[in-house]
Amino acid sequence: MGATENHLRTLVVVPTYCEAETVEAIIERVFAADPVLHVLIVDDNSPDGTGELAKSVAAKESRLFVLERPGKAGLGAAYIAGFEWALQRDYEVIVEMDADGSHQPEELPLLLTAVEAGAGLAVGTRWMPGGRVLNWPCRRKLISRAGTLYARLLLGSKLRDITSGFRAFRATTLSEVLRREISSHGYSFQIEMAWNVERSGAFIVEVPITFIERAHGNSKMSSRIVIEAIGRVTHWGITRRRTRVQANSLTADSR
């Protein structure tokens, strides 16, 4: 899959925590997919030396940057730190991507083409024609699809993969979304960000991707993270319904 042409200035933000086995390969694959991209590793003081390894690569590669944080504070906090770093440096497109190999850097051009064609957000979607998930047990697929369905129903979302973590934002869209308070740090962070983009009215495009279960290390998904996500989505959905009921009541009273 070839690189796109006439890029907007683009940064790929990759949060890491104990990803020493995969981070170098991911960096190389991103640059191979598109040589004009820049990469920011946001490392939460990984005890396995991921941050030091990334810094050693950055010392020889001008397109790679490393943002070190004092400790593990959640996926959402890591991404927001990376987003703010990118916006302060006038990047025009900011990409989210995992470091564990589940997201394929070779598919970055799909996201970038969609943003360059006018999308405020391009989402790499597993649950659409052409999308695939490899090496996941049925239980994981069920949790992901059920979570997406639950979020769509409660939030009124039209996205087919609202939990996907492989996505590209136009900087103007991302900046607008970050003006809202982002309360999530775990699994629900992706839901909250995508939902806020939907509510902003920005143009969203979903493109099919192949998601591959990580071959190294352990998944950071836990029952606590899933329960937190369910609780937050339920709260947002109830609040949304109350707001609509109140608005309809006010409209009826004014007639």
mmCIF file of C-alpha atoms in Angstrom:
data_model
loop_
_atom_site.group_PDB
_atom_site.id
_atom_site.type_symbol
_atom_site.label_atom_id
_atom_site.label_comp_id
_atom_site.label_asym_id
_atom_site.label_seq_id
_atom_site.Cartn_x
_atom_site.Cartn_y
_atom_site.Cartn_z
ATOM 1 C CA MET A 1 0.000 0.000 0.000
ATOM 2 C CA GLY A 2 1.761 3.149 -1.170
ATOM 3 C CA ALA A 3 2.180 6.488 0.560
ATOM 4 C CA THR A 4 -0.157 9.358 -0.131
ATOM 5 C CA GLU A 5 1.093 12.460 -1.907
ATOM 6 C CA ASN A 6 1.087 16.156 -0.920
ATOM 7 C CA HIS A 7 0.814 15.414 2.800
ATOM 8 C CA LEU A 8 -0.498 17.717 5.403
ATOM 9 C CA ARG A 9 2.108 17.876 8.169
ATOM 10 C CA THR A 10 1.388 14.686 10.105
ATOM 11 C CA LEU A 11 2.427 13.224 13.449
ATOM 12 C CA VAL A 12 1.738 9.638 14.546
ATOM 13 C CA VAL A 13 1.318 9.490 18.333
ATOM 14 C CA VAL A 14 2.237 6.111 19.831
ATOM 15 C CA PRO A 15 1.774 5.647 23.596
ATOM 16 C CA THR A 16 4.000 2.996 25.152
ATOM 17 C CA TYR A 17 4.263 1.073 28.384
ATOM 18 C CA CYS A 18 6.516 -1.985 28.335
ATOM 19 C CA GLU A 19 6.653 -2.278 24.539
ATOM 20 C CA ALA A 20 10.417 -2.836 24.151
ATOM 21 C CA GLU A 21 9.839 -5.956 22.050
ATOM 22 C CA THR A 22 7.830 -4.148 19.380
ATOM 23 C CA VAL A 23 8.524 -0.406 19.440
ATOM 24 C CA GLU A 24 11.525 -0.381 17.075
ATOM 25 C CA ALA A 25 9.740 -2.479 14.469
ATOM 26 C CA ILE A 26 6.640 -0.265 14.644
ATOM 27 C CA ILE A 27 8.726 2.879 14.141
ATOM 28 C CA GLU A 28 10.482 1.337 11.127
ATOM 29 C CA ARG A 29 7.166 0.222 9.602
ATOM 30 C CA VAL A 30 5.624 3.695 10.002
ATOM 31 C CA PHE A 31 8.535 5.316 8.192
ATOM 32 C CA ALA A 32 8.446 2.620 5.508
ATOM 33 C CA ALA A 33 4.712 3.200 4.998
ATOM 34 C CA ASP A 34 5.254 6.906 4.460
ATOM 35 C CA PRO A 35 8.688 8.558 4.674
ATOM 36 C CA VAL A 36 7.389 12.078 5.402
ATOM 37 C CA LEU A 37 5.570 11.136 8.603
ATOM 38 C CA HIS A 38 6.849 12.096 12.044
ATOM 39 C CA VAL A 39 6.403 9.847 15.088
ATOM 40 C CA LEU A 40 6.027 10.763 18.754
ATOM 41 C CA ILE A 41 6.544 8.009 21.336
ATOM 42 C CA VAL A 42 4.774 8.884 24.593
ATOM 43 C CA ASP A 43 6.338 6.627 27.204
ATOM 44 C CA ASP A 44 4.984 6.297 30.733
ATOM 45 C CA ASN A 45 8.332 5.424 32.353
ATOM 46 C CA SER A 46 8.283 1.814 31.134
ATOM 47 C CA PRO A 47 10.279 -0.419 33.496
ATOM 48 C CA ASP A 48 11.425 -2.583 30.549
ATOM 49 C CA GLY A 49 13.383 0.306 29.015
ATOM 50 C CA THR A 50 11.011 1.150 26.156
ATOM 51 C CA GLY A 51 11.625 4.877 26.602
ATOM 52 C CA GLU A 52 15.410 4.526 26.580
ATOM 53 C CA LEU A 53 15.236 2.332 23.502
ATOM 54 C CA ALA A 54 13.051 4.885 21.698
ATOM 55 C CA LYS A 55 15.443 7.688 22.655
ATOM 56 C CA SER A 56 18.380 5.759 21.224
ATOM 57 C CA VAL A 57 16.523 5.478 17.912
ATOM 58 C CA ALA A 58 15.513 9.157 18.038
ATOM 59 C CA ALA A 59 19.157 10.172 18.451
ATOM 60 C CA LYS A 60 19.734 8.853 14.909
ATOM 61 C CA GLU A 61 16.343 9.673 13.363
ATOM 62 C CA SER A 62 15.173 13.293 13.030
ATOM 63 C CA ARG A 63 11.558 12.268 12.358
ATOM 64 C CA LEU A 64 11.215 10.517 15.727
ATOM 65 C CA PHE A 65 10.516 12.256 19.034
ATOM 66 C CA VAL A 66 10.086 10.900 22.557
ATOM 67 C CA LEU A 67 7.897 12.410 25.264
ATOM 68 C CA GLU A 68 8.697 10.902 28.663
ATOM 69 C CA ARG A 69 6.122 10.936 31.448
ATOM 70 C CA PRO A 70 6.786 10.170 35.123
ATOM 71 C CA GLY A 71 4.579 7.093 35.383
ATOM 72 C CA LYS A 72 1.638 5.100 34.097
ATOM 73 C CA ALA A 73 -1.426 7.372 34.191
ATOM 74 C CA GLY A 74 -3.733 5.783 31.641
ATOM 75 C CA LEU A 75 -4.085 5.665 27.876
ATOM 76 C CA GLY A 76 -6.219 8.797 27.698
ATOM 77 C CA ALA A 77 -3.736 10.911 29.629
ATOM 78 C CA ALA A 78 -0.880 9.691 27.419
ATOM 79 C CA TYR A 79 -2.770 10.522 24.238
ATOM 80 C CA ILE A 80 -3.823 13.950 25.461
ATOM 81 C CA ALA A 81 -0.194 14.753 26.335
ATOM 82 C CA GLY A 82 0.792 13.694 22.812
ATOM 83 C CA PHE A 83 -2.051 15.665 21.231
ATOM 84 C CA GLU A 84 -1.085 18.829 23.078
ATOM 85 C CA TRP A 85 2.564 18.344 22.078
ATOM 86 C CA ALA A 86 1.484 18.019 18.431
ATOM 87 C CA LEU A 87 -0.863 21.022 18.435
ATOM 88 C CA GLN A 88 1.791 23.223 20.032
ATOM 89 C CA ARG A 89 4.063 22.375 17.098
ATOM 90 C CA ASP A 90 1.480 23.078 14.388
ATOM 91 C CA TYR A 91 0.978 19.582 13.029
ATOM 92 C CA GLU A 92 -2.037 19.510 10.719
ATOM 93 C CA VAL A 93 -2.967 15.835 11.163
ATOM 94 C CA ILE A 94 -2.518 13.776 14.339
ATOM 95 C CA VAL A 95 -2.778 9.981 14.252
ATOM 96 C CA GLU A 96 -3.429 7.534 17.108
ATOM 97 C CA MET A 97 -1.770 4.135 16.834
ATOM 98 C CA ASP A 98 -0.866 1.304 19.225
ATOM 99 C CA ALA A 99 2.716 0.141 19.663
ATOM 100 C CA ASP A 100 1.961 -3.567 20.039
ATOM 101 C CA GLY A 101 1.532 -4.422 16.349
ATOM 102 C CA SER A 102 -2.252 -4.711 16.429
ATOM 103 C CA HIS A 103 -2.557 -1.692 14.123
ATOM 104 C CA GLN A 104 -0.842 -2.065 10.773
ATOM 105 C CA PRO A 105 1.317 0.954 9.814
ATOM 106 C CA GLU A 106 0.950 -0.105 6.177
ATOM 107 C CA GLU A 107 -2.709 0.981 6.428
ATOM 108 C CA LEU A 108 -1.867 4.544 7.522
ATOM 109 C CA PRO A 109 -2.377 5.861 3.953
ATOM 110 C CA LEU A 110 -6.052 4.853 4.180
ATOM 111 C CA LEU A 111 -6.573 7.161 7.156
ATOM 112 C CA LEU A 112 -4.460 9.983 5.774
ATOM 113 C CA THR A 113 -6.182 9.956 2.401
ATOM 114 C CA ALA A 114 -9.553 10.318 4.117
ATOM 115 C CA VAL A 115 -8.387 13.295 6.198
ATOM 116 C CA GLU A 116 -6.684 14.949 3.255
ATOM 117 C CA ALA A 117 -9.950 14.574 1.317
ATOM 118 C CA GLY A 118 -11.772 16.587 3.980
ATOM 119 C CA ALA A 119 -12.585 14.347 6.943
ATOM 120 C CA GLY A 120 -12.196 15.843 10.405
ATOM 121 C CA LEU A 121 -11.714 12.321 11.739
ATOM 122 C CA ALA A 122 -10.844 9.069 9.969
ATOM 123 C CA VAL A 123 -11.445 5.885 11.961
ATOM 124 C CA GLY A 124 -9.829 2.546 11.190
ATOM 125 C CA THR A 125 -12.804 0.209 11.493
ATOM 126 C CA ARG A 126 -12.801 -3.526 12.172
ATOM 127 C CA TRP A 127 -16.546 -4.034 11.970
ATOM 128 C CA MET A 128 -17.348 -3.052 8.390
ATOM 129 C CA PRO A 129 -17.015 -4.722 4.982
ATOM 130 C CA GLY A 130 -13.303 -5.225 4.345
ATOM 131 C CA GLY A 131 -12.387 -4.971 8.023
ATOM 132 C CA ARG A 132 -10.901 -7.984 9.795
ATOM 133 C CA VAL A 133 -9.785 -9.140 13.240
ATOM 134 C CA LEU A 134 -7.138 -11.873 13.364
ATOM 135 C CA ASN A 135 -6.175 -14.130 16.269
ATOM 136 C CA TRP A 136 -8.811 -12.876 18.676
ATOM 137 C CA PRO A 137 -10.817 -15.425 20.656
ATOM 138 C CA CYS A 138 -14.583 -15.279 20.230
ATOM 139 C CA ARG A 139 -14.931 -13.769 23.710
ATOM 140 C CA ARG A 140 -12.833 -10.716 22.797
ATOM 141 C CA LYS A 141 -14.749 -10.206 19.576
ATOM 142 C CA LEU A 142 -18.025 -10.441 21.463
ATOM 143 C CA ILE A 143 -16.921 -7.898 24.083
ATOM 144 C CA SER A 144 -15.758 -5.438 21.403
ATOM 145 C CA ARG A 145 -18.864 -5.757 19.237
ATOM 146 C CA ALA A 146 -21.220 -5.657 22.221
ATOM 147 C CA GLY A 147 -19.438 -2.581 23.587
ATOM 148 C CA THR A 148 -19.773 -0.821 20.249
ATOM 149 C CA LEU A 149 -23.460 -1.712 19.984
ATOM 150 C CA TYR A 150 -24.138 -0.556 23.552
ATOM 151 C CA ALA A 151 -22.384 2.776 22.935
ATOM 152 C CA ARG A 152 -24.228 3.303 19.647
ATOM 153 C CA LEU A 153 -27.591 2.704 21.277
ATOM 154 C CA LEU A 154 -27.042 4.885 24.335
ATOM 155 C CA LEU A 155 -25.136 7.704 22.639
ATOM 156 C CA GLY A 156 -26.918 7.745 19.298
ATOM 157 C CA SER A 157 -23.604 7.164 17.529
ATOM 158 C CA LYS A 158 -23.510 6.125 13.883
ATOM 159 C CA LEU A 159 -19.924 4.836 14.061
ATOM 160 C CA ARG A 160 -19.471 1.138 13.458
ATOM 161 C CA ASP A 161 -16.276 0.943 15.538
ATOM 162 C CA ILE A 162 -16.439 3.697 18.153
ATOM 163 C CA THR A 163 -13.857 1.907 20.328
ATOM 164 C CA SER A 164 -11.182 1.715 17.616
ATOM 165 C CA GLY A 165 -7.826 3.158 18.635
ATOM 166 C CA PHE A 166 -6.460 3.540 15.096
ATOM 167 C CA ARG A 167 -7.623 6.935 13.874
ATOM 168 C CA ALA A 168 -6.471 10.226 12.382
ATOM 169 C CA PHE A 169 -7.685 13.690 13.391
ATOM 170 C CA ARG A 170 -7.480 16.910 11.474
ATOM 171 C CA ALA A 171 -5.797 19.305 13.919
ATOM 172 C CA THR A 172 -8.644 21.827 13.807
ATOM 173 C CA THR A 173 -11.132 19.098 14.756
ATOM 174 C CA LEU A 174 -8.919 17.737 17.527
ATOM 175 C CA SER A 175 -8.331 21.205 18.954
ATOM 176 C CA GLU A 176 -12.080 21.839 19.096
ATOM 177 C CA VAL A 177 -12.745 18.501 20.833
ATOM 178 C CA LEU A 178 -10.032 19.087 23.431
ATOM 179 C CA ARG A 179 -11.787 22.278 24.506
ATOM 180 C CA ARG A 180 -14.350 19.978 26.123
ATOM 181 C CA GLU A 181 -13.430 18.291 29.390
ATOM 182 C CA ILE A 182 -12.214 14.745 28.635
ATOM 183 C CA SER A 183 -12.911 12.614 31.700
ATOM 184 C CA SER A 184 -11.827 9.147 30.539
ATOM 185 C CA HIS A 185 -8.424 7.524 30.895
ATOM 186 C CA GLY A 186 -8.926 3.908 29.820
ATOM 187 C CA TYR A 187 -10.974 2.005 27.242
ATOM 188 C CA SER A 188 -13.740 4.618 27.325
ATOM 189 C CA PHE A 189 -11.335 7.360 26.182
ATOM 190 C CA GLN A 190 -11.701 6.286 22.552
ATOM 191 C CA ILE A 191 -15.497 6.299 22.879
ATOM 192 C CA GLU A 192 -15.563 9.745 24.465
ATOM 193 C CA MET A 193 -13.266 11.297 21.860
ATOM 194 C CA ALA A 194 -15.159 9.866 18.880
ATOM 195 C CA TRP A 195 -18.536 10.794 20.368
ATOM 196 C CA ASN A 196 -17.367 14.373 20.960
ATOM 197 C CA VAL A 197 -16.267 14.603 17.322
ATOM 198 C CA GLU A 198 -19.694 13.345 16.236
ATOM 199 C CA ARG A 199 -21.433 15.903 18.441
ATOM 200 C CA SER A 200 -19.259 18.676 17.006
ATOM 201 C CA GLY A 201 -20.708 17.960 13.558
ATOM 202 C CA ALA A 202 -17.324 17.254 11.986
ATOM 203 C CA PHE A 203 -17.191 14.993 8.923
ATOM 204 C CA ILE A 204 -16.152 11.457 9.927
ATOM 205 C CA VAL A 205 -15.013 8.690 7.586
ATOM 206 C CA GLU A 206 -14.556 5.036 8.532
ATOM 207 C CA VAL A 207 -12.095 2.919 6.566
ATOM 208 C CA PRO A 208 -11.657 -0.879 6.865
ATOM 209 C CA ILE A 209 -8.549 -2.136 8.634
ATOM 210 C CA THR A 210 -7.032 -5.463 9.643
ATOM 211 C CA PHE A 211 -6.549 -5.717 13.404
ATOM 212 C CA ILE A 212 -4.086 -8.392 14.562
ATOM 213 C CA GLU A 213 -3.837 -9.553 18.165
ATOM 214 C CA ARG A 214 -0.476 -8.661 19.682
ATOM 215 C CA ALA A 215 2.205 -11.344 19.418
ATOM 216 C CA HIS A 216 4.377 -10.026 22.283
ATOM 217 C CA GLY A 217 3.577 -8.929 25.814
ATOM 218 C CA ASN A 218 0.227 -8.936 27.537
ATOM 219 C CA SER A 219 -2.959 -7.093 26.652
ATOM 220 C CA LYS A 220 -3.664 -4.137 28.943
ATOM 221 C CA MET A 221 -7.400 -4.802 28.718
ATOM 222 C CA SER A 222 -8.897 -5.800 32.069
ATOM 223 C CA SER A 223 -12.336 -6.331 33.564
ATOM 224 C CA ARG A 224 -11.890 -3.109 35.543
ATOM 225 C CA ILE A 225 -11.333 -1.137 32.343
ATOM 226 C CA VAL A 226 -14.386 -2.700 30.691
ATOM 227 C CA ILE A 227 -16.572 -1.976 33.745
ATOM 228 C CA GLU A 228 -15.341 1.625 33.800
ATOM 229 C CA ALA A 229 -16.267 2.007 30.136
ATOM 230 C CA ILE A 230 -19.754 0.569 30.652
ATOM 231 C CA GLY A 231 -20.325 2.891 33.593
ATOM 232 C CA ARG A 232 -19.211 5.981 31.709
ATOM 233 C CA VAL A 233 -21.234 5.178 28.586
ATOM 234 C CA THR A 234 -24.305 4.536 30.733
ATOM 235 C CA HIS A 235 -23.839 7.880 32.499
ATOM 236 C CA TRP A 236 -23.377 9.750 29.213
ATOM 237 C CA GLY A 237 -26.403 8.026 27.721
ATOM 238 C CA ILE A 238 -28.654 8.876 30.689
ATOM 239 C CA THR A 239 -27.438 12.477 30.673
ATOM 240 C CA ARG A 240 -28.062 12.693 26.927
ATOM 241 C CA ARG A 241 -31.617 11.400 27.342
ATOM 242 C CA ARG A 242 -32.379 13.789 30.196
ATOM 243 C CA THR A 243 -31.086 16.716 28.169
ATOM 244 C CA ARG A 244 -33.297 15.753 25.217
ATOM 245 C CA VAL A 245 -36.361 15.337 27.448
ATOM 246 C CA GLN A 246 -35.757 18.736 29.044
ATOM 247 C CA ALA A 247 -35.272 20.374 25.649
ATOM 248 C CA ASN A 248 -38.483 18.821 24.322
ATOM 249 C CA SER A 249 -40.333 19.945 27.446
ATOM 250 C CA LEU A 250 -39.131 23.525 27.048
ATOM 251 C CA THR A 251 -40.106 23.499 23.375
ATOM 252 C CA ALA A 252 -43.595 22.242 24.252
ATOM 253 C CA ASP A 253 -44.023 24.859 27.012
ATOM 254 C CA SER A 254 -43.096 27.677 24.635
ATOM 255 C CA ARG A 255 -45.853 26.800 22.174
#
